[in-house]
Tab-separated table of C-alpha atoms in Angstrom:
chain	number	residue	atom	x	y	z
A	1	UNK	CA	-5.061	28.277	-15.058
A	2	UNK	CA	-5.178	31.939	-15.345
A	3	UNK	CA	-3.033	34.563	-15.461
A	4	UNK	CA	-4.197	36.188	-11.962
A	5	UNK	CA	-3.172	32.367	-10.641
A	6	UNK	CA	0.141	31.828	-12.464
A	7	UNK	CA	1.609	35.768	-12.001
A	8	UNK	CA	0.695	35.095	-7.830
A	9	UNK	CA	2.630	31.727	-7.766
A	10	UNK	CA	6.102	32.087	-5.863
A	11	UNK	CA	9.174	32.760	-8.370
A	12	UNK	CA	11.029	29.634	-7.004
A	13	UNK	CA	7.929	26.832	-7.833
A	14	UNK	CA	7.628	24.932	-10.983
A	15	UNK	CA	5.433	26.484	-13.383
A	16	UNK	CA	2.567	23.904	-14.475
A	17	UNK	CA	0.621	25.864	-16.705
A	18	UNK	CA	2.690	24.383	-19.406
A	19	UNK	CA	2.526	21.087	-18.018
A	20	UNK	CA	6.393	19.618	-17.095
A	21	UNK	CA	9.346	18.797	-18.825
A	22	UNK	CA	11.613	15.384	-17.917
A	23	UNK	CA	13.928	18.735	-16.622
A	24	UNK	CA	11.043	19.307	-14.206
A	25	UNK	CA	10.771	15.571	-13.347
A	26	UNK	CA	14.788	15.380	-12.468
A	27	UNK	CA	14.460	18.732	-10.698
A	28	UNK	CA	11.261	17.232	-8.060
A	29	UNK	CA	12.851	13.834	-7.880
A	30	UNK	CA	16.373	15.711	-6.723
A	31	UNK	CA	13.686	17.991	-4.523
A	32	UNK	CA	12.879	15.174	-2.340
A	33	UNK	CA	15.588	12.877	-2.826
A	34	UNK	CA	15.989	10.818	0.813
A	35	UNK	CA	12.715	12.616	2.027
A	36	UNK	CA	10.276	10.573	3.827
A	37	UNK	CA	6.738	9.666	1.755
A	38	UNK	CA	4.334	11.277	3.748
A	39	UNK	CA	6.486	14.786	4.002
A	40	UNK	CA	7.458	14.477	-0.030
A	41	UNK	CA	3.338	13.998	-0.457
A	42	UNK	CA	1.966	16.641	2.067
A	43	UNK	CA	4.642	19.244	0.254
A	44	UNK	CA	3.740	18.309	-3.279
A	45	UNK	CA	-0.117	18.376	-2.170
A	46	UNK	CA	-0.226	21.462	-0.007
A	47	UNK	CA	2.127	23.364	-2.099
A	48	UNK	CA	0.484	22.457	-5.072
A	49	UNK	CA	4.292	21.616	-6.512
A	50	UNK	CA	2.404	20.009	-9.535
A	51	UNK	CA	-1.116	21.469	-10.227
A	52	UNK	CA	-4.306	19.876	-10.289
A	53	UNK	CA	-3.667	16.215	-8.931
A	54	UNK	CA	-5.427	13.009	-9.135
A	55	UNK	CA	-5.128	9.691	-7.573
A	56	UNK	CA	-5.281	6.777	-10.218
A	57	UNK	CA	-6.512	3.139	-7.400
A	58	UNK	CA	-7.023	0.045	-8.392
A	59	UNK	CA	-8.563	-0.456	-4.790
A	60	UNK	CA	-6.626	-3.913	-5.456
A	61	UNK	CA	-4.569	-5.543	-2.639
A	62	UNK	CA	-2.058	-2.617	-1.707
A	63	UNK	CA	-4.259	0.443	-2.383
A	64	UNK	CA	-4.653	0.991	0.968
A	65	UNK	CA	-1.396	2.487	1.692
A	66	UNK	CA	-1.273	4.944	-0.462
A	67	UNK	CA	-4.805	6.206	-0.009
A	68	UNK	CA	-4.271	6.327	3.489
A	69	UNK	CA	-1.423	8.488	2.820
A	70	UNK	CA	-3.354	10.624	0.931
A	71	UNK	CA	-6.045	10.931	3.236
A	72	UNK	CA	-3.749	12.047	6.026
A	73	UNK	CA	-2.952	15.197	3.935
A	74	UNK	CA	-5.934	16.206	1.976
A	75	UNK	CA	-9.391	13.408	1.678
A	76	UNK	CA	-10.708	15.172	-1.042
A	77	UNK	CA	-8.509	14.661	-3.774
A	78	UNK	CA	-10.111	13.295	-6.748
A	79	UNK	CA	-9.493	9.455	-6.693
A	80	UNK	CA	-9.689	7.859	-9.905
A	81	UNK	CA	-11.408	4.552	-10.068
A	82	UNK	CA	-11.762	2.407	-13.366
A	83	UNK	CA	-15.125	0.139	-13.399
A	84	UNK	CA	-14.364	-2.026	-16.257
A	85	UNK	CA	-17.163	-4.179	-15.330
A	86	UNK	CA	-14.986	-7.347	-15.096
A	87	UNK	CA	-14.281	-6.399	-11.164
A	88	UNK	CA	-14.203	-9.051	-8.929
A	89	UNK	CA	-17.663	-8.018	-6.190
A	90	UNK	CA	-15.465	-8.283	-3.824
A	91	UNK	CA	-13.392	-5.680	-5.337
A	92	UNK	CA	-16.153	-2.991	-5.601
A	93	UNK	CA	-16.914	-4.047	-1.827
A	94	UNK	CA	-13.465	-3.110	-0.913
A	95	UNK	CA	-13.491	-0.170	-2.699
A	96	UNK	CA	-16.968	1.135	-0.787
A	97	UNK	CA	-15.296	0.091	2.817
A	98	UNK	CA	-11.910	1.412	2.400
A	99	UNK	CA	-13.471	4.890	0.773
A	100	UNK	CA	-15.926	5.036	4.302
A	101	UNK	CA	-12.680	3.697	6.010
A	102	UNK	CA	-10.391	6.602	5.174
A	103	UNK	CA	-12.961	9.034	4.802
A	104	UNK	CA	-12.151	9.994	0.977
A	105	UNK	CA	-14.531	12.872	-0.602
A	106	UNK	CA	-13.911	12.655	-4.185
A	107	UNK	CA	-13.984	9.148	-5.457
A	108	UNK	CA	-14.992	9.638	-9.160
A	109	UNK	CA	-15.735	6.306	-10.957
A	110	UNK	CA	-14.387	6.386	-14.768
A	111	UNK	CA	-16.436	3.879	-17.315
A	112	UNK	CA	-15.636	3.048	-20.729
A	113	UNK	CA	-17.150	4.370	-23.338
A	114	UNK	CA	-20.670	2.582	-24.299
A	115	UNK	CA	-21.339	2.667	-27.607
A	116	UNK	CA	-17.703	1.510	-28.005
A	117	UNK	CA	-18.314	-1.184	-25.911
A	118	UNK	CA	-21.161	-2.375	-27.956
A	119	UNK	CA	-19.050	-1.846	-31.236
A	120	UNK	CA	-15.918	-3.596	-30.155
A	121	UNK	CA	-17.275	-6.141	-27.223
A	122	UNK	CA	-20.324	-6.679	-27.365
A	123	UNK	CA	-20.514	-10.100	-25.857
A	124	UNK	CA	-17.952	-8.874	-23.375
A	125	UNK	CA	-15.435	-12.030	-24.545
A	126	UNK	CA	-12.779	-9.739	-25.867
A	127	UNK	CA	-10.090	-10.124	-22.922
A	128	UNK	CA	-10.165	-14.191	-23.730
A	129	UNK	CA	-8.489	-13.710	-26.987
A	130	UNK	CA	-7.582	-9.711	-27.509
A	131	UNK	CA	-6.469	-8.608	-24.062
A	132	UNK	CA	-4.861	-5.282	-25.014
A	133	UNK	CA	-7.463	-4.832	-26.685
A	134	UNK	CA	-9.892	-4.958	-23.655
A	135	UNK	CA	-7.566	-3.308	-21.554
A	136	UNK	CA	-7.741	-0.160	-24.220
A	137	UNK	CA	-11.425	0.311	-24.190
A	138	UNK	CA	-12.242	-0.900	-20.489
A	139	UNK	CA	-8.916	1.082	-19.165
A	140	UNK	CA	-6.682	2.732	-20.747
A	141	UNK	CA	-8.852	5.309	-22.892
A	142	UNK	CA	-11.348	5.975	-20.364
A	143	UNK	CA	-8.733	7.136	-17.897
A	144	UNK	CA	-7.171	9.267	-20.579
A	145	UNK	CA	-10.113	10.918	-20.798
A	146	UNK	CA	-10.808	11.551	-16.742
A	147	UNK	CA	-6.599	12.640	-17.111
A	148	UNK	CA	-6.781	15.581	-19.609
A	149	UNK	CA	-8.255	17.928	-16.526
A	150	UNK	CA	-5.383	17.353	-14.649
A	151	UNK	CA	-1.812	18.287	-14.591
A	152	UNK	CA	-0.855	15.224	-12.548
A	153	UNK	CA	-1.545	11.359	-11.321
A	154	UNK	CA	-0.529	9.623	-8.042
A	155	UNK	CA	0.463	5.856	-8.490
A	156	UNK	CA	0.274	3.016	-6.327
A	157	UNK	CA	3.576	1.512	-8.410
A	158	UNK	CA	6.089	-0.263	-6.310
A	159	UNK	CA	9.578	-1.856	-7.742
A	160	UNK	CA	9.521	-5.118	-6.602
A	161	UNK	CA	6.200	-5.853	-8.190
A	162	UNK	CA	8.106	-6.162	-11.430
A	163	UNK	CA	11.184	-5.910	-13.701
A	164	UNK	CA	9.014	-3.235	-15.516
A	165	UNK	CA	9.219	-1.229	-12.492
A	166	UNK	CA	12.289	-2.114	-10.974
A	167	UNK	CA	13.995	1.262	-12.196
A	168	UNK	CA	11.249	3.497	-12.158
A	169	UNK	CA	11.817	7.155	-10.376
A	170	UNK	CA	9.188	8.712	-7.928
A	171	UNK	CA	8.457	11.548	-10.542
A	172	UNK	CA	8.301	10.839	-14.441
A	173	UNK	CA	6.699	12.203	-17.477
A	174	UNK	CA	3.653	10.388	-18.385
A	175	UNK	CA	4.336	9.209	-21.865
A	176	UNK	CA	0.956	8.689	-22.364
A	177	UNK	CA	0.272	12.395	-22.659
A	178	UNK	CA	1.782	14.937	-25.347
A	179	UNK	CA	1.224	17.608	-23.298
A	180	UNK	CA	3.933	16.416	-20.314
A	181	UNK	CA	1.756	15.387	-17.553
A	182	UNK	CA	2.993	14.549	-14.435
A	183	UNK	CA	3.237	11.186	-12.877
A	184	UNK	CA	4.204	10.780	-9.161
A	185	UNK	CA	4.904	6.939	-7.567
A	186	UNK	CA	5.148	7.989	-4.015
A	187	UNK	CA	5.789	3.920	-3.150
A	188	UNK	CA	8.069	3.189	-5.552
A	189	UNK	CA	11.261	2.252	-3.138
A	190	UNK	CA	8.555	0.401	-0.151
A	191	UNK	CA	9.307	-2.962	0.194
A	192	UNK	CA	7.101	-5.696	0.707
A	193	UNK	CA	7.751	-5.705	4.337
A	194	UNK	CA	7.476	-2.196	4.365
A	195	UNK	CA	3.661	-2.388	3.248
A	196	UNK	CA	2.884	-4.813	5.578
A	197	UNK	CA	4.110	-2.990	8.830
A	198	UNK	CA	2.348	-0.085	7.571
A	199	UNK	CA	-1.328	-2.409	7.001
A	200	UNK	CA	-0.280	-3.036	10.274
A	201	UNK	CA	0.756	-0.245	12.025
A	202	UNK	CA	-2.677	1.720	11.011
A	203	UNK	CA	-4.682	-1.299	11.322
A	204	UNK	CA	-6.283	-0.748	7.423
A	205	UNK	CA	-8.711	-3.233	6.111
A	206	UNK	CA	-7.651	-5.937	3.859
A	207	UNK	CA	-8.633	-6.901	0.437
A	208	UNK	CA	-10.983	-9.977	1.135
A	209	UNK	CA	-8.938	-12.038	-2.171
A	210	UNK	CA	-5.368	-11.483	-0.768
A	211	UNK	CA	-5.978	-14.177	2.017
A	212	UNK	CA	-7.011	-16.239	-1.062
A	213	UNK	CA	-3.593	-15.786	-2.920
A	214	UNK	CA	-4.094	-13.185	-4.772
A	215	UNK	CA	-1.130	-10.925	-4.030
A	216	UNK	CA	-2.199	-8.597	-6.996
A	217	UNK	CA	-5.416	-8.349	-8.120
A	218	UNK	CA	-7.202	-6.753	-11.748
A	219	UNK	CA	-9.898	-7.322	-13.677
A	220	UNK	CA	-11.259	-11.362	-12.296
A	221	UNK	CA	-10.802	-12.544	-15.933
A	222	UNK	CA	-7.386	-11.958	-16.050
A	223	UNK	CA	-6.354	-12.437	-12.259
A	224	UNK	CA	-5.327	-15.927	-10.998
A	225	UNK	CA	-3.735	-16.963	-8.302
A	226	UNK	CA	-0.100	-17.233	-7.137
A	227	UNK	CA	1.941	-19.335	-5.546
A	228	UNK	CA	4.142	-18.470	-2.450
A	229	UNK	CA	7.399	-17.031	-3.865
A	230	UNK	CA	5.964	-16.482	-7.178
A	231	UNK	CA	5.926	-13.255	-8.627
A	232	UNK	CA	3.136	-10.915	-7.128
A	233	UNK	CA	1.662	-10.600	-10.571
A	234	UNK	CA	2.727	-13.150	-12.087
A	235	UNK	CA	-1.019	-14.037	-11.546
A	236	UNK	CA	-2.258	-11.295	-14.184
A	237	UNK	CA	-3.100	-12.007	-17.797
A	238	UNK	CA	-1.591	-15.669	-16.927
A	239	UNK	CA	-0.333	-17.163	-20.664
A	240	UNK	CA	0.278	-13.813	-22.271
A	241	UNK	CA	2.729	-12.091	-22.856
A	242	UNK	CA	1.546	-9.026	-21.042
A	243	UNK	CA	2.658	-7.732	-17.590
A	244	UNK	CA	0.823	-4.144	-17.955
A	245	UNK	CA	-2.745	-3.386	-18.514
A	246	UNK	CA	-1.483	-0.314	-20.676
A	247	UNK	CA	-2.202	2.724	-18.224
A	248	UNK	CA	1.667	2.821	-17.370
A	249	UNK	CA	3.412	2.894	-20.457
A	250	UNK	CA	6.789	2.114	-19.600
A	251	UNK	CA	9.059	5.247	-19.530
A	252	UNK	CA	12.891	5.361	-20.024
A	253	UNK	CA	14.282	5.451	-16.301
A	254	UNK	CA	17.702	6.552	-17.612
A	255	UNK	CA	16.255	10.208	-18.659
A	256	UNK	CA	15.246	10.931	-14.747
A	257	UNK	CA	18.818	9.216	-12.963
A	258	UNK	CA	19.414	11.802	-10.322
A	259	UNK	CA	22.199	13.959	-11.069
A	260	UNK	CA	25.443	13.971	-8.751
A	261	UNK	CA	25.740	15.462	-5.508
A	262	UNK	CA	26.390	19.071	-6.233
A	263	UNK	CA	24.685	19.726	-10.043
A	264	UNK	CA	23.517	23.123	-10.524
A	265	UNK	CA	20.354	22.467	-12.587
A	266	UNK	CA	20.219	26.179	-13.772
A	267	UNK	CA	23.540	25.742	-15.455
């Protein structure tokens, strides 16, 4: 950003040149604390509250939501889609319809790395008995990568998915990145029910697999099927010890707790 950019930029809005602090995070997340999704997301869009923003989908079985969200306020942000190539079809069908759906501009698809591929899994087996280690190559490095041109990343994250995310805040510090990227989980508090009025309130398309029982849905690999009043994912990486592909490292919620009514943050 250059200096024409960051000397023009109202006194009062957080300065992302340098990236963000967890201060920054604790200041947004007091910001919009009790503000409705779609207002807290046209303001941090419009206003450009956090710099250059992208939107990390799965295209899985919630995706919707959010994109639509999204779309209502600007359809050309840049949304971030990992081809691993261990998608389910349907997946990559879903993705195609709900893009033409919504009416999305900017869909960039992220690949790993090939020679890597070649070097580390080759016969494309690795996810059977290393799946971090599949995860790293087919995920988590390529969208580090795609990240380091932008300041921040929208989430699809909700807290009742899992006890991993059961505290999480709607603005953190992505740990993942030295340089204090922002990361924004605009559905954190939605409940199940909440989702599913919205699906269908706005009549959105579903994914084809959820009517299968797949209530959350990755790479096909490492996505089974769940019972009714299992866990939504308890159906990913089934036998392992592993509830995250890696892209979300967890966070400490405790450093972004709102403050009390009445904190000063400038003191």
């Amino acid at each position: 950003m250059n200096e024409t950019e960051v000397s023009s930029r109202p006194r009062d809005r957080i300065d992302t040149s340098a990236r963000f602090t967890e201060g920054d995070a604790i200041r947004l997340n007091r910001m919009f604390r009790g503000q409705e999704t779609l207002e807290m997301l046209s303001s941090v869009l419009k206003d450009h509250l956090a710099g250059d923003i992208a939107v990390v989908s799965s295209f899985g079985a919630e995706s919707a939501v959010l994109l639509h969200l999204v779309a209502q306020v600007d359809k050309s942000v840049p949304v971030l889609f990992l081809e691993t190539d261990k998608h389910f079809p349907e997946t990559i069908a879903y993705r195609d319809e709900l893009v033409e759906f919504l009416g999305l501009t900017n869909l960039r698809i992220l690949t790993p790395d090939a020679e890597e591929i070649v070097a580390k899994d080759e016969a494309g087996l690795r996810w059977s008995w290393d799946p971090d280690g599949c995860c790293e190559i087919r995920k988590v490095k390529p969208l580090a990568k795609a990240l380091a041109g932008f300041d921040a990343s929208i989430t699809g994250r909700k807290a009742f998915q899992a006890s991993t995310r059961a505290q999480l805040p709607r603005f953190e510090i992505d740990s993942s990145d030295a340089q204090g990227r922002l990361k924004i989980n605009p559905l954190i508090d939605w409940s199940a029910e909440d989702l599913e009025a919205y699906f269908e309130e706005h009549g959105l398309p579903r994914h084809p697999l959820v009517a299968q029982g797949y209530p959350s849905i990755g790479c096909s690999p490492c996505t089974h099927k769940v019972a009714p009043g299992e866990d939504p994912r308890s159906g990913r990486w089934k036998g392992w010890d592993k509830t995250e592909c890696g892209i979300h490292s967890p966070n400490n919620p405790d450093a972004y707790r709102l403050p009390p009514e009445g904190f000063d943050p400038a003191l």
